Amino acid sequence: PNNKIIIEVDGDFYHCNPNSKYLTAEYDIQKKNLSNDKRKNTWCENHNITLIRYWEKDINERPEWVISDLRKKLSL
């Protein structure tokens, strides 16, 4: 919290990962989540909070890349 950073993992299905078979919102829950994501992005931007998002697919298939990227972004 002191660094004003939020880290989220977005589910491929629930957040319509464009790099998956779920690239377009077909269900109400997907549409709601995409709307919430936009609001959250704007809120974070307006409050100078860094929002780092990762896709479920990347967590599952490229965990070493996610860790490396986090280290870079968090300067670890």
mmCIF file of N, CA and C in Angstrom:
data_model
loop_
_atom_site.group_PDB
_atom_site.id
_atom_site.type_symbol
_atom_site.label_atom_id
_atom_site.label_comp_id
_atom_site.label_asym_id
_atom_site.label_seq_id
_atom_site.Cartn_x
_atom_site.Cartn_y
_atom_site.Cartn_z
ATOM 1 N N PRO A 1 0.801 -1.223 0.000
ATOM 2 C CA PRO A 1 0.000 0.000 0.000
ATOM 3 C C PRO A 1 0.838 1.279 0.000
ATOM 4 N N ASN A 2 1.985 1.261 0.650
ATOM 5 C CA ASN A 2 2.814 2.468 0.687
ATOM 6 C C ASN A 2 3.351 2.834 -0.689
ATOM 7 N N ASN A 3 3.512 1.839 -1.545
ATOM 8 C CA ASN A 3 4.025 2.088 -2.890
ATOM 9 C C ASN A 3 2.916 2.358 -3.903
ATOM 10 N N LYS A 4 1.674 2.269 -3.475
ATOM 11 C CA LYS A 4 0.520 2.511 -4.337
ATOM 12 C C LYS A 4 0.546 1.620 -5.579
ATOM 13 N N ILE A 5 0.657 0.316 -5.344
ATOM 14 C CA ILE A 5 0.676 -0.665 -6.426
ATOM 15 C C ILE A 5 -0.385 -1.725 -6.157
ATOM 16 N N ILE A 6 -1.133 -2.057 -7.195
ATOM 17 C CA ILE A 6 -2.101 -3.153 -7.135
ATOM 18 C C ILE A 6 -1.695 -4.164 -8.195
ATOM 19 N N ILE A 7 -1.688 -5.437 -7.820
ATOM 20 C CA ILE A 7 -1.377 -6.511 -8.758
ATOM 21 C C ILE A 7 -2.603 -7.404 -8.852
ATOM 22 N N GLU A 8 -3.038 -7.650 -10.087
ATOM 23 C CA GLU A 8 -4.213 -8.487 -10.299
ATOM 24 C C GLU A 8 -3.915 -9.567 -11.330
ATOM 25 N N VAL A 9 -4.607 -10.675 -11.170
ATOM 26 C CA VAL A 9 -4.595 -11.738 -12.172
ATOM 27 C C VAL A 9 -6.004 -11.819 -12.735
ATOM 28 N N ASP A 10 -6.115 -11.621 -14.045
ATOM 29 C CA ASP A 10 -7.410 -11.672 -14.713
ATOM 30 C C ASP A 10 -7.614 -13.041 -15.339
ATOM 31 N N GLY A 11 -8.726 -13.654 -15.026
ATOM 32 C CA GLY A 11 -9.063 -14.945 -15.612
ATOM 33 C C GLY A 11 -9.342 -14.802 -17.101
ATOM 34 N N ASP A 12 -8.837 -15.721 -17.883
ATOM 35 C CA ASP A 12 -8.992 -15.664 -19.342
ATOM 36 C C ASP A 12 -10.463 -15.616 -19.744
ATOM 37 N N PHE A 13 -11.284 -16.463 -19.165
ATOM 38 C CA PHE A 13 -12.699 -16.502 -19.510
ATOM 39 C C PHE A 13 -13.431 -15.275 -18.978
ATOM 40 N N TYR A 14 -13.256 -14.985 -17.700
ATOM 41 C CA TYR A 14 -14.042 -13.942 -17.052
ATOM 42 C C TYR A 14 -13.666 -12.526 -17.482
ATOM 43 N N HIS A 15 -12.457 -12.351 -18.006
ATOM 44 C CA HIS A 15 -12.018 -11.016 -18.422
ATOM 45 C C HIS A 15 -11.685 -10.947 -19.914
ATOM 46 N N CYS A 16 -12.015 -11.993 -20.658
ATOM 47 C CA CYS A 16 -11.900 -12.032 -22.125
ATOM 48 C C CYS A 16 -10.483 -11.756 -22.624
ATOM 49 N N ASN A 17 -9.583 -12.635 -22.278
ATOM 50 C CA ASN A 17 -8.203 -12.518 -22.754
ATOM 51 C C ASN A 17 -8.197 -12.544 -24.279
ATOM 52 N N PRO A 18 -7.692 -11.476 -24.921
ATOM 53 C CA PRO A 18 -7.682 -11.441 -26.384
ATOM 54 C C PRO A 18 -6.737 -12.468 -27.005
ATOM 55 N N ASN A 19 -5.864 -13.054 -26.195
ATOM 56 C CA ASN A 19 -4.940 -14.077 -26.684
ATOM 57 C C ASN A 19 -5.423 -15.483 -26.348
ATOM 58 N N SER A 20 -6.712 -15.621 -26.181
ATOM 59 C CA SER A 20 -7.289 -16.933 -25.880
ATOM 60 C C SER A 20 -8.540 -17.117 -26.717
ATOM 61 N N LYS A 21 -9.193 -18.241 -26.515
ATOM 62 C CA LYS A 21 -10.431 -18.495 -27.257
ATOM 63 C C LYS A 21 -11.604 -17.680 -26.713
ATOM 64 N N TYR A 22 -11.370 -16.941 -25.636
ATOM 65 C CA TYR A 22 -12.427 -16.147 -25.002
ATOM 66 C C TYR A 22 -12.267 -14.654 -25.294
ATOM 67 N N LEU A 23 -11.879 -14.314 -26.500
ATOM 68 C CA LEU A 23 -11.509 -12.930 -26.779
ATOM 69 C C LEU A 23 -12.657 -11.936 -26.814
ATOM 70 N N THR A 24 -13.885 -12.385 -26.951
ATOM 71 C CA THR A 24 -15.014 -11.448 -26.953
ATOM 72 C C THR A 24 -16.006 -11.805 -25.848
ATOM 73 N N ALA A 25 -16.599 -10.777 -25.291
ATOM 74 C CA ALA A 25 -17.570 -10.965 -24.209
ATOM 75 C C ALA A 25 -18.892 -11.463 -24.779
ATOM 76 N N GLU A 26 -19.305 -12.633 -24.343
ATOM 77 C CA GLU A 26 -20.571 -13.213 -24.778
ATOM 78 C C GLU A 26 -21.578 -13.304 -23.636
ATOM 79 N N TYR A 27 -21.081 -13.391 -22.425
ATOM 80 C CA TYR A 27 -21.933 -13.592 -21.261
ATOM 81 C C TYR A 27 -21.990 -12.315 -20.420
ATOM 82 N N ASP A 28 -23.078 -12.176 -19.675
ATOM 83 C CA ASP A 28 -23.259 -10.982 -18.850
ATOM 84 C C ASP A 28 -22.116 -10.785 -17.861
ATOM 85 N N ILE A 29 -21.634 -11.862 -17.257
ATOM 86 C CA ILE A 29 -20.551 -11.741 -16.274
ATOM 87 C C ILE A 29 -19.280 -11.205 -16.931
ATOM 88 N N GLN A 30 -19.024 -11.606 -18.161
ATOM 89 C CA GLN A 30 -17.847 -11.094 -18.879
ATOM 90 C C GLN A 30 -18.007 -9.602 -19.158
ATOM 91 N N LYS A 31 -19.181 -9.208 -19.600
ATOM 92 C CA LYS A 31 -19.439 -7.790 -19.883
ATOM 93 C C LYS A 31 -19.317 -6.960 -18.608
ATOM 94 N N LYS A 32 -19.841 -7.487 -17.519
ATOM 95 C CA LYS A 32 -19.749 -6.788 -16.233
ATOM 96 C C LYS A 32 -18.293 -6.649 -15.796
ATOM 97 N N ASN A 33 -17.519 -7.728 -15.925
ATOM 98 C CA ASN A 33 -16.113 -7.679 -15.522
ATOM 99 C C ASN A 33 -15.318 -6.701 -16.375
ATOM 100 N N LEU A 34 -15.574 -6.674 -17.676
ATOM 101 C CA LEU A 34 -14.858 -5.739 -18.544
ATOM 102 C C LEU A 34 -15.195 -4.295 -18.181
ATOM 103 N N SER A 35 -16.442 -4.048 -17.858
ATOM 104 C CA SER A 35 -16.850 -2.712 -17.426
ATOM 105 C C SER A 35 -16.172 -2.343 -16.103
ATOM 106 N N ASN A 36 -16.159 -3.287 -15.166
ATOM 107 C CA ASN A 36 -15.488 -3.053 -13.883
ATOM 108 C C ASN A 36 -13.996 -2.822 -14.071
ATOM 109 N N ASP A 37 -13.368 -3.567 -14.977
ATOM 110 C CA ASP A 37 -11.938 -3.397 -15.250
ATOM 111 C C ASP A 37 -11.648 -1.983 -15.757
ATOM 112 N N LYS A 38 -12.485 -1.490 -16.654
ATOM 113 C CA LYS A 38 -12.293 -0.130 -17.177
ATOM 114 C C LYS A 38 -12.423 0.898 -16.061
ATOM 115 N N ARG A 39 -13.435 0.723 -15.209
ATOM 116 C CA ARG A 39 -13.612 1.652 -14.090
ATOM 117 C C ARG A 39 -12.424 1.599 -13.139
ATOM 118 N N LYS A 40 -11.938 0.390 -12.871
ATOM 119 C CA LYS A 40 -10.798 0.237 -11.967
ATOM 120 C C LYS A 40 -9.547 0.859 -12.566
ATOM 121 N N ASN A 41 -9.334 0.663 -13.872
ATOM 122 C CA ASN A 41 -8.179 1.278 -14.541
ATOM 123 C C ASN A 41 -8.226 2.798 -14.392
ATOM 124 N N THR A 42 -9.388 3.362 -14.646
ATOM 125 C CA THR A 42 -9.552 4.816 -14.552
ATOM 126 C C THR A 42 -9.351 5.298 -13.122
ATOM 127 N N TRP A 43 -9.939 4.595 -12.160
ATOM 128 C CA TRP A 43 -9.802 4.979 -10.758
ATOM 129 C C TRP A 43 -8.331 4.966 -10.338
ATOM 130 N N CYS A 44 -7.626 3.901 -10.688
ATOM 131 C CA CYS A 44 -6.204 3.807 -10.328
ATOM 132 C C CYS A 44 -5.412 4.945 -10.971
ATOM 133 N N GLU A 45 -5.680 5.194 -12.226
ATOM 134 C CA GLU A 45 -5.006 6.280 -12.934
ATOM 135 C C GLU A 45 -5.259 7.617 -12.240
ATOM 136 N N ASN A 46 -6.506 7.874 -11.883
ATOM 137 C CA ASN A 46 -6.867 9.141 -11.247
ATOM 138 C C ASN A 46 -6.297 9.298 -9.835
ATOM 139 N N HIS A 47 -5.915 8.193 -9.214
ATOM 140 C CA HIS A 47 -5.366 8.225 -7.858
ATOM 141 C C HIS A 47 -3.872 7.885 -7.816
ATOM 142 N N ASN A 48 -3.239 7.950 -8.982
ATOM 143 C CA ASN A 48 -1.791 7.688 -9.079
ATOM 144 C C ASN A 48 -1.395 6.343 -8.474
ATOM 145 N N ILE A 49 -2.187 5.341 -8.774
ATOM 146 C CA ILE A 49 -1.904 3.986 -8.312
ATOM 147 C C ILE A 49 -1.534 3.151 -9.523
ATOM 148 N N THR A 50 -0.431 2.448 -9.422
ATOM 149 C CA THR A 50 0.005 1.566 -10.493
ATOM 150 C C THR A 50 -0.780 0.266 -10.417
ATOM 151 N N LEU A 51 -1.423 -0.087 -11.513
ATOM 152 C CA LEU A 51 -2.181 -1.335 -11.592
ATOM 153 C C LEU A 51 -1.458 -2.258 -12.560
ATOM 154 N N ILE A 52 -0.974 -3.372 -12.047
ATOM 155 C CA ILE A 52 -0.266 -4.364 -12.860
ATOM 156 C C ILE A 52 -1.196 -5.556 -13.017
ATOM 157 N N ARG A 53 -1.472 -5.912 -14.270
ATOM 158 C CA ARG A 53 -2.381 -7.032 -14.544
ATOM 159 C C ARG A 53 -1.636 -8.153 -15.266
ATOM 160 N N TYR A 54 -1.972 -9.370 -14.881
ATOM 161 C CA TYR A 54 -1.460 -10.551 -15.575
ATOM 162 C C TYR A 54 -2.634 -11.441 -15.940
ATOM 163 N N TRP A 55 -2.496 -12.110 -17.051
ATOM 164 C CA TRP A 55 -3.513 -13.061 -17.489
ATOM 165 C C TRP A 55 -3.295 -14.411 -16.823
ATOM 166 N N GLU A 56 -4.390 -15.086 -16.565
ATOM 167 C CA GLU A 56 -4.368 -16.453 -16.035
ATOM 168 C C GLU A 56 -3.465 -17.343 -16.885
ATOM 169 N N LYS A 57 -3.574 -17.211 -18.188
ATOM 170 C CA LYS A 57 -2.774 -18.018 -19.115
ATOM 171 C C LYS A 57 -1.272 -17.819 -18.861
ATOM 172 N N ASP A 58 -0.850 -16.578 -18.628
ATOM 173 C CA ASP A 58 0.561 -16.306 -18.369
ATOM 174 C C ASP A 58 1.011 -16.887 -17.034
ATOM 175 N N ILE A 59 0.162 -16.800 -16.030
ATOM 176 C CA ILE A 59 0.495 -17.378 -14.725
ATOM 177 C C ILE A 59 0.700 -18.886 -14.862
ATOM 178 N N ASN A 60 -0.183 -19.524 -15.619
ATOM 179 C CA ASN A 60 -0.119 -20.982 -15.760
ATOM 180 C C ASN A 60 0.958 -21.455 -16.725
ATOM 181 N N GLU A 61 1.176 -20.721 -17.803
ATOM 182 C CA GLU A 61 2.071 -21.201 -18.855
ATOM 183 C C GLU A 61 3.446 -20.534 -18.869
ATOM 184 N N ARG A 62 3.553 -19.335 -18.281
ATOM 185 C CA ARG A 62 4.827 -18.615 -18.306
ATOM 186 C C ARG A 62 5.137 -17.993 -16.943
ATOM 187 N N PRO A 63 5.119 -18.800 -15.896
ATOM 188 C CA PRO A 63 5.326 -18.213 -14.566
ATOM 189 C C PRO A 63 6.683 -17.520 -14.427
ATOM 190 N N GLU A 64 7.708 -18.031 -15.099
ATOM 191 C CA GLU A 64 9.033 -17.405 -15.000
ATOM 192 C C GLU A 64 9.027 -16.004 -15.616
ATOM 193 N N TRP A 65 8.260 -15.820 -16.689
ATOM 194 C CA TRP A 65 8.139 -14.486 -17.295
ATOM 195 C C TRP A 65 7.400 -13.536 -16.350
ATOM 196 N N VAL A 66 6.338 -14.026 -15.720
ATOM 197 C CA VAL A 66 5.564 -13.196 -14.786
ATOM 198 C C VAL A 66 6.457 -12.744 -13.632
ATOM 199 N N ILE A 67 7.225 -13.655 -13.069
ATOM 200 C CA ILE A 67 8.125 -13.316 -11.960
ATOM 201 C C ILE A 67 9.168 -12.308 -12.412
ATOM 202 N N SER A 68 9.742 -12.526 -13.564
ATOM 203 C CA SER A 68 10.735 -11.598 -14.106
ATOM 204 C C SER A 68 10.138 -10.215 -14.334
ATOM 205 N N ASP A 69 8.948 -10.184 -14.915
ATOM 206 C CA ASP A 69 8.282 -8.917 -15.176
ATOM 207 C C ASP A 69 7.952 -8.188 -13.879
ATOM 208 N N LEU A 70 7.472 -8.931 -12.893
ATOM 209 C CA LEU A 70 7.187 -8.323 -11.586
ATOM 210 C C LEU A 70 8.449 -7.748 -10.947
ATOM 211 N N ARG A 71 9.522 -8.482 -11.030
ATOM 212 C CA ARG A 71 10.785 -7.982 -10.461
ATOM 213 C C ARG A 71 11.201 -6.679 -11.126
ATOM 214 N N LYS A 72 11.079 -6.619 -12.431
ATOM 215 C CA LYS A 72 11.416 -5.377 -13.151
ATOM 216 C C LYS A 72 10.509 -4.240 -12.711
ATOM 217 N N LYS A 73 9.217 -4.495 -12.693
ATOM 218 C CA LYS A 73 8.263 -3.439 -12.365
ATOM 219 C C LYS A 73 8.327 -3.004 -10.906
ATOM 220 N N LEU A 74 8.743 -3.916 -10.045
ATOM 221 C CA LEU A 74 8.839 -3.597 -8.629
ATOM 222 C C LEU A 74 10.270 -3.269 -8.216
ATOM 223 N N SER A 75 11.182 -3.302 -9.186
ATOM 224 C CA SER A 75 12.604 -3.001 -8.961
ATOM 225 C C SER A 75 13.222 -3.877 -7.877
ATOM 226 N N LEU A 76 12.972 -5.181 -7.991
ATOM 227 C CA LEU A 76 13.545 -6.130 -7.016
ATOM 228 C C LEU A 76 14.782 -6.787 -7.583
#
